[in-house]
DNA sequence: CGGGCCTTTGACGCTTCTCAACGACAGTGG
DNA sequence: CCACTGTCGTTGAGAAGCGTCAAAGGCCCG
């Protein structure tokens, strides 16, 4: 009783003011006194276990969520029971916006790893956002960024072939890790090949083959879910230009 | 000079209070006195010609737009110059949210037909939304609906084959026309086959073949861009279940 | 009435899906 | 400590859907 896990308490006690994600999350750009108001409504939850859900399809919109660490996927289930992965969510990226339209969630949000999550009651967030222009502004910005990621996602799916989608996926993930201050070249994929397939609109075998091919070409090094990007320039090239083009002589020519 | 086109003036003078889209647009659910505040900032523009753009990629976010009639597409251009149609926008659906994240537009918004547009200066909208909780609420709702349409779009692209995507597209369009009080079974497509292809992630020839096939099966009647949905139940079935399944005996069995 | 754009249709090749089996790895229990 | 079992990932072979190229027909607008 007297000694709960040290790390958890430390994390939980720290408010937004001490959070390393502060500048990427809702608090970005709002001043200290305003921050306190936001902080007051944020609930910091105990770790969420891998596979746990923050909400399910049909649940009423009660809160939006942000992971402080770990990763989530949001999934919509088609009528035939097939999973469609709508998005992956790294620390600092808002989760739960799928309920903004109808007031109930369209997706479910599943933890891909053990994760610590901040829960922001939505009504209260809307209320104080109305009082704090900078928070309102930031809320819209964060929503907009989420829309932007969805559009990037769309861009991966339309008229791109498998290898290109996979390069784009790795490249995007790499950028997002860089953004939150982690290594952009070495990381562990929090999601399975199947999740990636359902995200990219491919068969999981195709994803696996694509990874293998990138490894054979020396672009990445794979060990299960560990990825090491050996040739970021080439990955970038594969992601942004047609694949059939022959490899360039020099990296930047 | 003294007599401008009658219809335009009539439309322009009518404020939100007299607009048939009132309940689908930003004013939904807000009271008459509040409506006036919103109305005061809305600029109603002269008709926009087919092919005209409301904004281009890189433009600063100055306003969001709603068509009162006509239709728009939002397009993002890939580095290779290929068009990707991000969305189609019917009357009452907000246009311009792609700039929420970064403050500059990612897409361009092109009129597919001659159209009348309301332009809502974004800063002013944010300001009065902070003062009017019901408007703030509705703004978030409308943004959420837009996110929802994007997710529906995503759902069309992932692991669905051509015929299914096309059925889904027609079905969704039909629903949206119904929503704005137009016929759900007979309408003129405002966009070209190529636009549809770029929206569905298919080759335009594949779209054309898909339409032809639906016509051969008696599901729709085609005459250029005029569509008549003869068998909505079957269209619905094609859109929501696997295509390979043999046709059902009765409509609801 | 002419021109250009949009749409349709055909034939062929390739990417990717499907089905199937095997291999790697981690957690579990003996 | 090791065998066991289930999940996950890899690899192979064959089929099929779709993209590509090509050409002709139709519609709208000037």
Coordinates of C-alpha atoms (C1' of nucleotides) in Angstrom, one line a residue:
Chain A
X1 CA 0.0 0.0 0.0
X2 CA 2.6 2.5 1.0
X3 CA 4.8 1.8 -2.0
X4 CA 3.0 1.6 -5.3
X5 CA 5.3 1.2 -8.3
X6 CA 7.6 4.2 -8.4
X7 CA 7.5 4.9 -12.1
X8 CA 3.8 5.0 -12.3
X9 CA 3.3 7.4 -9.4
X10 CA 6.0 9.7 -10.7
X11 CA 4.4 9.8 -14.1
X12 CA 0.9 10.2 -12.8
X13 CA 1.9 13.0 -10.5
X14 CA 3.6 14.9 -13.2
X15 CA 1.1 17.1 -14.8
X16 CA 1.2 18.4 -18.4
X17 CA 3.7 21.0 -17.3
X18 CA 6.3 18.4 -16.8
X19 CA 5.4 16.2 -19.7
X20 CA 7.9 15.7 -22.4
X21 CA 5.2 15.8 -25.0
X22 CA 3.9 19.1 -23.9
X23 CA 4.8 20.9 -27.1
X24 CA 3.2 18.3 -29.3
X25 CA 0.0 17.8 -27.4
X26 CA -2.9 19.9 -26.4
X27 CA -0.9 22.2 -24.1
X28 CA 1.3 23.4 -26.9
X29 CA 1.4 27.2 -27.0
X30 CA -0.8 27.9 -24.0
X31 CA 0.4 29.8 -21.0
X32 CA 1.1 28.4 -17.6
X33 CA -2.0 29.6 -15.8
X34 CA -4.2 28.4 -18.6
X35 CA -2.3 25.1 -18.6
X36 CA -3.3 24.6 -15.0
X37 CA -7.0 24.7 -16.0
X38 CA -6.4 22.0 -18.6
X39 CA -4.3 20.0 -16.3
X40 CA -7.1 20.0 -13.7
X41 CA -9.5 18.1 -16.0
X42 CA -6.9 15.6 -17.4
X43 CA -7.1 12.2 -15.8
X44 CA -4.0 10.1 -15.9
X45 CA -4.7 6.5 -16.0
X46 CA -2.8 3.5 -14.8
X47 CA -1.0 1.6 -17.5
X48 CA -3.3 0.0 -20.1
X49 CA -2.3 -3.5 -21.0
X50 CA -1.7 -4.7 -24.5
X51 CA -4.9 -5.6 -26.2
X52 CA -7.1 -3.5 -23.9
X53 CA -9.6 -1.1 -25.5
X54 CA -10.1 2.5 -24.6
X55 CA -13.5 2.4 -26.3
X56 CA -15.6 0.3 -28.6
X57 CA -17.8 1.1 -31.6
X58 CA -21.0 2.6 -30.5
X59 CA -19.7 3.9 -27.2
X60 CA -20.7 7.4 -26.4
X61 CA -18.0 10.1 -26.8
X62 CA -17.0 10.7 -23.2
X63 CA -13.4 11.6 -23.5
X64 CA -10.5 11.9 -25.9
X65 CA -7.2 10.2 -25.1
X66 CA -3.5 10.8 -25.6
X67 CA -0.8 8.2 -25.0
X68 CA 2.2 9.3 -23.0
X69 CA 4.1 6.3 -24.2
X70 CA 3.2 3.1 -26.1
X71 CA 1.0 2.9 -29.1
X72 CA -2.6 2.3 -30.1
X73 CA -4.5 1.4 -33.2
X74 CA -8.0 2.5 -34.1
X75 CA -9.9 -0.2 -36.0
X76 CA -13.2 -0.2 -37.7
X77 CA -14.9 -3.5 -38.3
X78 CA -16.7 -4.0 -41.5
X79 CA -20.0 -5.8 -41.7
X80 CA -18.3 -8.9 -42.9
X81 CA -16.1 -8.8 -39.7
X82 CA -12.9 -7.7 -41.5
X83 CA -10.7 -5.4 -39.6
X84 CA -9.8 -2.1 -41.2
X85 CA -7.0 -0.3 -39.4
X86 CA -7.9 3.4 -39.5
X87 CA -4.8 4.7 -37.8
X88 CA -1.9 4.1 -35.6
X89 CA -1.4 6.5 -32.7
X90 CA 1.9 7.3 -31.2
X91 CA 2.5 9.4 -28.0
X92 CA 1.0 12.9 -28.3
X93 CA -1.5 12.0 -31.0
X94 CA -5.1 12.4 -30.1
X95 CA -7.3 9.4 -30.0
X96 CA -11.1 9.3 -30.1
X97 CA -11.9 12.0 -32.7
X98 CA -13.9 9.4 -34.7
X99 CA -16.8 10.2 -32.4
X100 CA -16.9 13.9 -33.1
X101 CA -19.4 13.6 -35.9
X102 CA -22.1 11.4 -34.4
X103 CA -21.3 11.5 -30.7
X104 CA -20.6 7.8 -30.7
X105 CA -17.4 6.0 -31.6
X106 CA -17.2 4.5 -35.1
X107 CA -14.0 2.6 -34.2
X108 CA -12.4 0.8 -31.4
X109 CA -9.1 1.9 -29.9
X110 CA -6.8 -1.0 -29.0
X111 CA -3.5 -0.8 -27.1
X112 CA -0.7 -2.3 -29.2
X113 CA 1.7 -2.3 -26.2
X114 CA 1.4 -1.5 -22.6
X115 CA 0.7 2.2 -22.5
X116 CA 0.1 5.1 -20.3
X117 CA -2.8 7.3 -21.3
X118 CA -4.2 10.7 -20.5
X119 CA -7.9 10.9 -20.6
X120 CA -9.5 14.2 -21.3
X121 CA -13.3 14.4 -20.6
X122 CA -14.7 15.8 -23.7
X123 CA -17.4 18.1 -22.4
X124 CA -15.0 19.7 -20.0
X125 CA -12.4 20.1 -22.7
X126 CA -15.0 21.9 -24.9
X127 CA -16.0 24.1 -22.1
X128 CA -12.6 25.4 -21.2
X129 CA -11.6 25.5 -24.8
X130 CA -14.3 28.1 -25.2
X131 CA -12.8 30.1 -22.4
X132 CA -9.2 29.9 -23.5
X133 CA -8.7 31.0 -27.1
X134 CA -5.2 29.6 -27.3
X135 CA -6.5 26.2 -26.2
X136 CA -9.3 26.3 -28.7
X137 CA -6.8 27.2 -31.3
X138 CA -4.6 24.3 -30.4
X139 CA -7.5 21.9 -30.2
X140 CA -8.4 22.7 -33.7
X141 CA -4.8 22.4 -34.8
X142 CA -4.5 19.0 -33.2
X143 CA -7.7 17.9 -34.9
X144 CA -6.4 19.2 -38.1
X145 CA -3.1 17.3 -37.7
X146 CA -5.2 14.2 -37.3
X147 CA -7.1 15.0 -40.4
X148 CA -3.7 15.5 -42.1
X149 CA -2.5 12.1 -41.0
X150 CA -5.7 10.6 -42.4
X151 CA -5.0 12.2 -45.7
X152 CA -1.4 10.9 -45.7
X153 CA -2.9 7.5 -45.1
X154 CA -5.2 8.0 -48.0
X155 CA -2.3 8.9 -50.1
X156 CA -0.6 5.6 -49.3
X157 CA -3.6 3.7 -50.5
X158 CA -4.5 5.3 -53.8
X159 CA -2.8 4.0 -56.9
X160 CA 0.4 3.0 -55.2
X161 CA 1.7 -0.4 -55.4
X162 CA 2.7 -2.6 -52.5
X163 CA 6.4 -1.7 -52.2
X164 CA 5.7 2.0 -52.4
X165 CA 3.0 1.8 -49.7
X166 CA 5.4 -0.1 -47.4
X167 CA 8.2 2.4 -48.0
X168 CA 5.8 5.2 -47.4
X169 CA 4.6 3.6 -44.2
X170 CA 8.1 3.1 -42.8
X171 CA 9.1 6.6 -43.8
X172 CA 6.1 8.1 -42.2
X173 CA 6.6 6.2 -39.0
X174 CA 10.2 7.2 -38.9
X175 CA 9.3 10.8 -39.1
X176 CA 6.7 10.5 -36.4
X177 CA 9.3 8.8 -34.1
X178 CA 11.7 11.6 -34.8
X179 CA 9.0 14.1 -33.9
X180 CA 8.6 12.7 -30.5
X181 CA 12.3 12.7 -29.9
X182 CA 13.0 9.0 -30.5
X183 CA 15.3 7.5 -33.0
X184 CA 14.1 7.8 -36.6
X185 CA 16.3 5.0 -37.8
X186 CA 15.9 2.3 -35.2
X187 CA 12.7 1.4 -33.6
X188 CA 10.5 -1.6 -32.7
X189 CA 7.2 -1.8 -34.6
X190 CA 4.4 -1.9 -32.1
X191 CA 2.1 -3.5 -34.5
X192 CA 1.9 -6.9 -36.3
X193 CA 2.3 -7.5 -40.0
X194 CA -1.4 -8.2 -40.1
X195 CA -2.1 -4.8 -38.6
X196 CA 0.1 -3.1 -41.2
X197 CA -1.6 -5.1 -43.9
X198 CA -5.0 -3.9 -42.7
X199 CA -3.7 -0.4 -42.6
X200 CA -2.1 -0.4 -46.0
X201 CA -4.9 -2.4 -47.7
X202 CA -2.7 -5.3 -48.6
X203 CA -2.5 -9.0 -47.8
X204 CA -0.2 -9.7 -44.9
X205 CA 1.9 -11.9 -47.1
X206 CA 2.5 -9.0 -49.4
X207 CA 3.6 -6.9 -46.5
X208 CA 6.0 -9.6 -45.4
X209 CA 7.4 -9.9 -48.9
X210 CA 7.8 -6.2 -49.1
X211 CA 9.8 -6.0 -45.9
X212 CA 12.0 -8.9 -47.1
X213 CA 12.6 -7.1 -50.4
X214 CA 13.7 -3.9 -48.6
X215 CA 16.1 -5.9 -46.5
X216 CA 17.5 -7.7 -49.5
X217 CA 18.1 -4.3 -51.1
X218 CA 20.0 -3.1 -48.0
X219 CA 17.5 -0.4 -47.2
X220 CA 16.5 -1.8 -43.9
X221 CA 17.6 -4.4 -41.4
X222 CA 14.9 -6.5 -39.9
X223 CA 14.8 -8.7 -36.8
X224 CA 11.2 -9.5 -36.2
X225 CA 9.6 -6.3 -35.2
X226 CA 12.9 -4.4 -34.8
X227 CA 13.6 -2.2 -37.7
X228 CA 16.9 -0.5 -38.5
X229 CA 16.8 1.9 -41.4
X230 CA 20.2 1.7 -43.0
X231 CA 19.6 3.8 -46.0
X232 CA 17.1 6.6 -45.2
X233 CA 17.8 8.4 -48.5
X234 CA 16.8 5.3 -50.5
X235 CA 13.8 4.7 -48.4
X236 CA 12.8 8.2 -49.0
X237 CA 13.3 7.8 -52.7
X238 CA 11.2 4.6 -52.8
X239 CA 8.5 6.4 -50.9
X240 CA 8.3 9.4 -53.0
X241 CA 9.0 8.3 -56.5
X242 CA 7.8 5.5 -58.7
X243 CA 9.4 2.2 -57.9
X244 CA 10.2 1.0 -61.3
X245 CA 12.7 3.7 -61.9
X246 CA 16.2 2.3 -61.8
X247 CA 18.3 3.0 -58.7
X248 CA 20.3 6.2 -58.9
X249 CA 24.1 6.0 -59.1
X250 CA 24.8 8.3 -56.1
X251 CA 22.6 9.0 -53.2
X252 CA 21.7 12.5 -54.1
X253 CA 22.4 12.8 -57.8
Chain B
X1 CA -25.5 48.3 -63.5
X2 CA -28.8 48.8 -61.7
X3 CA -30.1 45.3 -62.4
X4 CA -27.7 42.5 -61.4
X5 CA -29.0 38.9 -62.1
X6 CA -32.1 38.4 -60.1
X7 CA -31.5 34.9 -58.9
X8 CA -28.1 35.8 -57.6
X9 CA -29.2 38.8 -55.6
X10 CA -32.1 36.8 -54.1
X11 CA -29.7 34.1 -53.0
X12 CA -27.1 36.4 -51.7
X13 CA -29.6 38.4 -49.7
X14 CA -31.1 35.4 -48.1
X15 CA -29.1 34.7 -45.0
X16 CA -28.6 31.5 -43.2
X17 CA -32.0 31.9 -41.6
X18 CA -33.7 31.3 -45.0
X19 CA -31.3 28.7 -46.3
X20 CA -32.6 25.3 -47.0
X21 CA -29.4 23.7 -45.8
X22 CA -29.7 25.4 -42.4
X23 CA -30.1 22.2 -40.5
X24 CA -27.2 20.5 -42.2
X25 CA -24.7 23.3 -42.0
X26 CA -23.0 25.3 -39.3
X27 CA -26.2 26.9 -38.1
X28 CA -27.8 23.6 -37.1
X29 CA -29.1 23.7 -33.6
X30 CA -28.2 27.3 -32.8
X31 CA -30.8 29.9 -31.8
X32 CA -32.0 32.8 -33.9
X33 CA -30.1 35.6 -32.1
X34 CA -26.9 33.6 -32.2
X35 CA -27.6 32.8 -35.8
X36 CA -27.5 36.5 -36.6
X37 CA -23.9 36.7 -35.3
X38 CA -22.9 33.9 -37.6
X39 CA -24.8 35.3 -40.4
X40 CA -22.9 38.6 -40.0
X41 CA -19.6 37.1 -40.8
X42 CA -20.6 34.9 -43.7
X43 CA -19.8 36.2 -47.1
X44 CA -21.9 35.0 -49.9
X45 CA -20.1 34.9 -53.1
X46 CA -21.2 35.3 -56.7
X47 CA -21.4 32.0 -58.5
X48 CA -18.1 30.2 -59.0
X49 CA -17.5 28.8 -62.4
X50 CA -16.8 25.2 -63.2
X51 CA -13.0 24.7 -62.9
X52 CA -12.5 27.6 -60.6
X53 CA -10.5 27.1 -57.4
X54 CA -11.4 28.3 -53.9
X55 CA -7.9 27.8 -52.8
X56 CA -4.6 26.2 -53.8
X57 CA -2.1 24.1 -52.0
X58 CA 0.0 26.3 -49.8
X59 CA -2.5 29.0 -49.5
X60 CA -3.0 30.3 -45.9
X61 CA -6.2 29.3 -44.2
X62 CA -8.3 32.4 -44.4
X63 CA -11.8 30.9 -44.6
X64 CA -13.8 27.8 -44.8
X65 CA -16.4 27.3 -47.4
X66 CA -19.8 25.7 -47.9
X67 CA -21.5 25.3 -51.2
X68 CA -25.2 26.2 -51.3
X69 CA -25.5 24.3 -54.6
X70 CA -23.2 22.6 -57.0
X71 CA -20.3 20.5 -56.1
X72 CA -16.6 20.6 -55.4
X73 CA -13.7 18.3 -55.3
X74 CA -10.6 18.6 -53.1
X75 CA -7.5 17.3 -54.8
X76 CA -4.0 16.8 -53.5
X77 CA -1.2 16.6 -56.1
X78 CA 1.5 14.1 -55.5
X79 CA 5.1 14.9 -56.2
X80 CA 4.9 13.1 -59.5
X81 CA 2.0 15.3 -60.5
X82 CA -0.7 12.7 -60.1
X83 CA -4.1 13.9 -58.9
X84 CA -5.5 12.3 -55.8
X85 CA -9.1 13.2 -55.1
X86 CA -9.4 13.5 -51.4
X87 CA -13.1 14.2 -51.3
X88 CA -16.2 15.4 -53.1
X89 CA -18.2 18.1 -51.4
X90 CA -22.0 18.5 -51.8
X91 CA -24.0 21.4 -50.6
X92 CA -23.8 21.8 -46.8
X93 CA -20.5 20.0 -46.5
X94 CA -17.6 22.1 -45.1
X95 CA -14.6 22.7 -47.5
X96 CA -11.2 23.8 -46.4
X97 CA -10.6 21.8 -43.2
X98 CA -7.4 20.4 -44.8
X99 CA -5.6 23.6 -43.6
X100 CA -6.6 23.1 -39.9
X101 CA -3.4 21.3 -39.0
X102 CA -0.7 23.4 -40.5
X103 CA -2.5 26.7 -41.2
X104 CA -2.0 26.3 -44.9
X105 CA -4.0 24.2 -47.4
X106 CA -2.7 20.8 -48.4
X107 CA -5.2 20.5 -51.2
X108 CA -6.9 22.6 -53.8
X109 CA -10.7 22.9 -54.0
X110 CA -12.1 22.9 -57.5
X111 CA -15.6 23.6 -58.6
X112 CA -17.1 20.7 -60.5
X113 CA -20.1 22.7 -61.6
X114 CA -21.1 26.3 -61.4
X115 CA -21.7 26.7 -57.7
X116 CA -22.8 29.2 -55.1
X117 CA -20.6 29.3 -52.1
X118 CA -20.7 30.8 -48.6
X119 CA -17.3 31.9 -47.3
X120 CA -16.7 32.0 -43.6
X121 CA -13.6 33.8 -42.4
X122 CA -11.9 31.4 -40.2
X123 CA -10.6 33.7 -37.5
X124 CA -14.0 35.3 -37.0
X125 CA -15.6 31.9 -36.9
X126 CA -13.3 30.7 -34.2
X127 CA -13.9 33.9 -32.3
X128 CA -17.6 33.7 -32.2
X129 CA -17.6 29.9 -31.8
X130 CA -15.8 30.6 -28.5
X131 CA -18.6 32.8 -27.4
X132 CA -21.5 30.6 -28.6
X133 CA -21.3 27.1 -27.1
X134 CA -23.9 25.7 -29.4
X135 CA -21.9 27.0 -32.4
X136 CA -18.7 25.6 -31.1
X137 CA -20.5 22.3 -30.6
X138 CA -21.9 22.4 -34.1
X139 CA -18.5 23.3 -35.5
X140 CA -16.9 20.3 -33.9
X141 CA -19.7 18.2 -35.1
X142 CA -19.4 19.3 -38.7
X143 CA -15.6 18.7 -38.5
X144 CA -16.3 15.3 -37.1
X145 CA -18.7 14.5 -39.9
X146 CA -16.0 15.4 -42.4
X147 CA -13.6 13.1 -40.6
X148 CA -16.3 10.4 -40.8
X149 CA -16.7 10.9 -44.5
X150 CA -12.9 10.6 -44.8
X151 CA -13.1 7.3 -42.9
X152 CA -15.9 6.1 -45.2
X153 CA -13.6 6.9 -48.1
X154 CA -10.8 5.0 -46.5
X155 CA -13.1 2.0 -46.1
X156 CA -13.8 2.1 -49.9
X157 CA -10.2 1.8 -50.7
X158 CA -8.9 -0.9 -48.4
X159 CA -9.1 -4.4 -49.6
X160 CA -12.2 -3.9 -51.7
X161 CA -12.2 -4.7 -55.3
X162 CA -13.2 -2.4 -58.1
X163 CA -16.9 -3.4 -58.4
X164 CA -17.4 -3.1 -54.6
X165 CA -15.7 0.3 -54.5
X166 CA -17.9 1.6 -57.3
X167 CA -21.1 0.3 -55.7
X168 CA -20.0 1.8 -52.4
X169 CA -19.4 5.1 -54.1
X170 CA -22.8 5.3 -55.8
X171 CA -24.5 4.2 -52.6
X172 CA -22.8 6.8 -50.5
X173 CA -23.5 9.5 -53.0
X174 CA -27.1 8.5 -53.2
X175 CA -27.4 8.8 -49.4
X176 CA -25.8 12.2 -49.4
X177 CA -28.2 13.4 -52.0
X178 CA -31.1 12.1 -50.0
X179 CA -29.7 14.0 -47.0
X180 CA -29.9 17.3 -48.8
X181 CA -33.4 16.7 -50.0
X182 CA -32.6 15.6 -53.5
X183 CA -33.5 12.4 -55.3
X184 CA -31.5 9.4 -54.0
X185 CA -32.2 7.4 -57.1
X186 CA -31.8 9.9 -60.0
X187 CA -29.0 12.4 -60.2
X188 CA -26.3 13.7 -62.4
X189 CA -22.8 13.0 -61.4
X190 CA -21.0 16.3 -61.1
X191 CA -17.6 14.6 -61.6
X192 CA -15.9 12.9 -64.5
X193 CA -15.0 9.2 -64.6
X194 CA -11.4 10.2 -64.1
X195 CA -12.3 12.1 -60.9
X196 CA -14.1 9.1 -59.6
X197 CA -11.1 6.9 -60.5
X198 CA -8.7 9.2 -58.7
X199 CA -11.1 9.1 -55.7
X200 CA -11.4 5.3 -55.7
X201 CA -7.9 4.6 -56.5
X202 CA -8.7 2.9 -59.8
X203 CA -7.9 3.4 -63.4
X204 CA -10.6 5.4 -65.2
X205 CA -11.1 2.5 -67.6
X206 CA -11.9 0.2 -64.6
X207 CA -14.5 2.7 -63.3
X208 CA -16.1 2.8 -66.8
X209 CA -16.2 -1.0 -66.9
X210 CA -17.7 -1.1 -63.5
X211 CA -20.5 1.3 -64.4
X212 CA -21.2 -0.7 -67.5
X213 CA -21.4 -3.9 -65.6
X214 CA -23.8 -2.4 -63.1
X215 CA -25.9 -1.4 -66.0
X216 CA -25.8 -4.8 -67.6
X217 CA -27.0 -6.3 -64.3
X218 CA -29.9 -3.9 -64.3
X219 CA -28.8 -2.2 -61.1
X220 CA -28.5 1.2 -62.6
X221 CA -29.4 3.0 -65.8
X222 CA -26.7 5.2 -67.3
X223 CA -26.7 8.0 -69.7
X224 CA -23.4 9.8 -69.6
X225 CA -23.3 11.4 -66.2
X226 CA -27.0 10.8 -65.5
X227 CA -27.5 7.9 -63.1
X228 CA -30.8 6.2 -62.3
X229 CA -30.6 3.7 -59.6
X230 CA -33.1 1.0 -60.6
X231 CA -32.4 -1.5 -57.9
X232 CA -31.3 0.3 -54.7
X233 CA -31.5 -2.9 -52.7
X234 CA -29.1 -4.7 -55.0
X235 CA -26.8 -1.8 -55.0
X236 CA -26.8 -1.8 -51.3
X237 CA -26.1 -5.5 -51.3
X238 CA -23.2 -5.1 -53.6
X239 CA -21.8 -2.3 -51.5
X240 CA -22.0 -4.1 -48.2
X241 CA -21.2 -7.7 -49.0
X242 CA -18.6 -9.6 -50.9
X243 CA -19.3 -9.4 -54.6
X244 CA -18.6 -13.0 -55.5
X245 CA -21.6 -14.3 -53.5
X246 CA -24.3 -15.3 -55.9
X247 CA -27.3 -13.0 -56.1
X248 CA -30.0 -13.6 -53.5
X249 CA -33.4 -14.9 -54.6
X250 CA -35.5 -12.3 -52.8
X251 CA -34.5 -8.8 -51.9
X252 CA -34.4 -9.4 -48.2
X253 CA -33.9 -13.1 -47.7
Chain C
dC1 C1' -21.3 21.8 -88.1
dG2 C1' -16.7 21.0 -86.4
dG3 C1' -13.4 20.1 -82.7
dG4 C1' -12.1 18.5 -78.4
dC5 C1' -12.9 16.1 -74.4
dC6 C1' -15.2 12.4 -72.2
dT7 C1' -16.4 7.7 -72.2
dT8 C1' -16.4 3.1 -73.8
dT9 C1' -14.4 -1.2 -75.3
dG10 C1' -10.7 -4.6 -76.4
dA11 C1' -6.3 -7.3 -75.7
dC12 C1' -2.4 -8.3 -72.9
dG13 C1' 0.8 -8.5 -69.1
dC14 C1' 1.9 -7.9 -64.4
dT15 C1' 1.1 -7.1 -59.5
dT16 C1' -1.1 -8.9 -55.9
dC17 C1' -4.4 -12.2 -53.7
dT18 C1' -5.3 -16.9 -52.3
dC19 C1' -4.2 -21.2 -50.6
dA20 C1' -0.8 -23.8 -48.3
dA21 C1' 3.0 -25.3 -45.6
dC22 C1' 6.9 -24.4 -43.0
dG23 C1' 9.9 -21.9 -39.6
dA24 C1' 10.7 -18.8 -35.6
dC25 C1' 9.6 -17.3 -31.2
dA26 C1' 7.5 -16.8 -26.5
dG27 C1' 4.9 -18.3 -22.9
dT28 C1' 3.3 -22.4 -20.3
dG29 C1' 3.5 -26.4 -17.9
dG30 C1' 5.6 -30.6 -16.8
Chain D
dC1 C1' 15.4 -27.3 -18.1
dC2 C1' 13.0 -28.8 -21.9
dA3 C1' 9.1 -30.2 -24.7
dC4 C1' 4.7 -28.1 -26.1
dT5 C1' 1.5 -25.2 -28.2
dG6 C1' -0.2 -21.2 -30.2
dT7 C1' 0.8 -16.9 -32.4
dC8 C1' 3.4 -14.6 -35.7
dG9 C1' 6.2 -14.3 -39.7
dT10 C1' 8.2 -16.2 -44.0
dT11 C1' 8.1 -18.4 -48.4
dG12 C1' 6.2 -20.8 -52.5
dA13 C1' 3.1 -21.7 -56.5
dG14 C1' -0.9 -20.7 -59.2
dA15 C1' -4.9 -17.8 -60.4
dA16 C1' -7.2 -13.6 -61.2
dG17 C1' -8.2 -9.0 -61.1
dC18 C1' -6.7 -4.7 -62.6
dG19 C1' -3.6 -1.5 -64.9
dT20 C1' -1.7 -0.3 -69.3
dC21 C1' -1.8 0.7 -74.1
dA22 C1' -4.6 1.5 -78.0
dA23 C1' -8.4 2.9 -80.7
dA24 C1' -13.0 4.1 -81.7
dG25 C1' -17.6 6.2 -80.5
dG26 C1' -20.4 9.9 -78.4
dC27 C1' -21.5 14.2 -76.4
dC28 C1' -21.2 19.0 -75.5
dC29 C1' -19.9 23.6 -76.7
dG30 C1' -18.3 27.0 -79.5

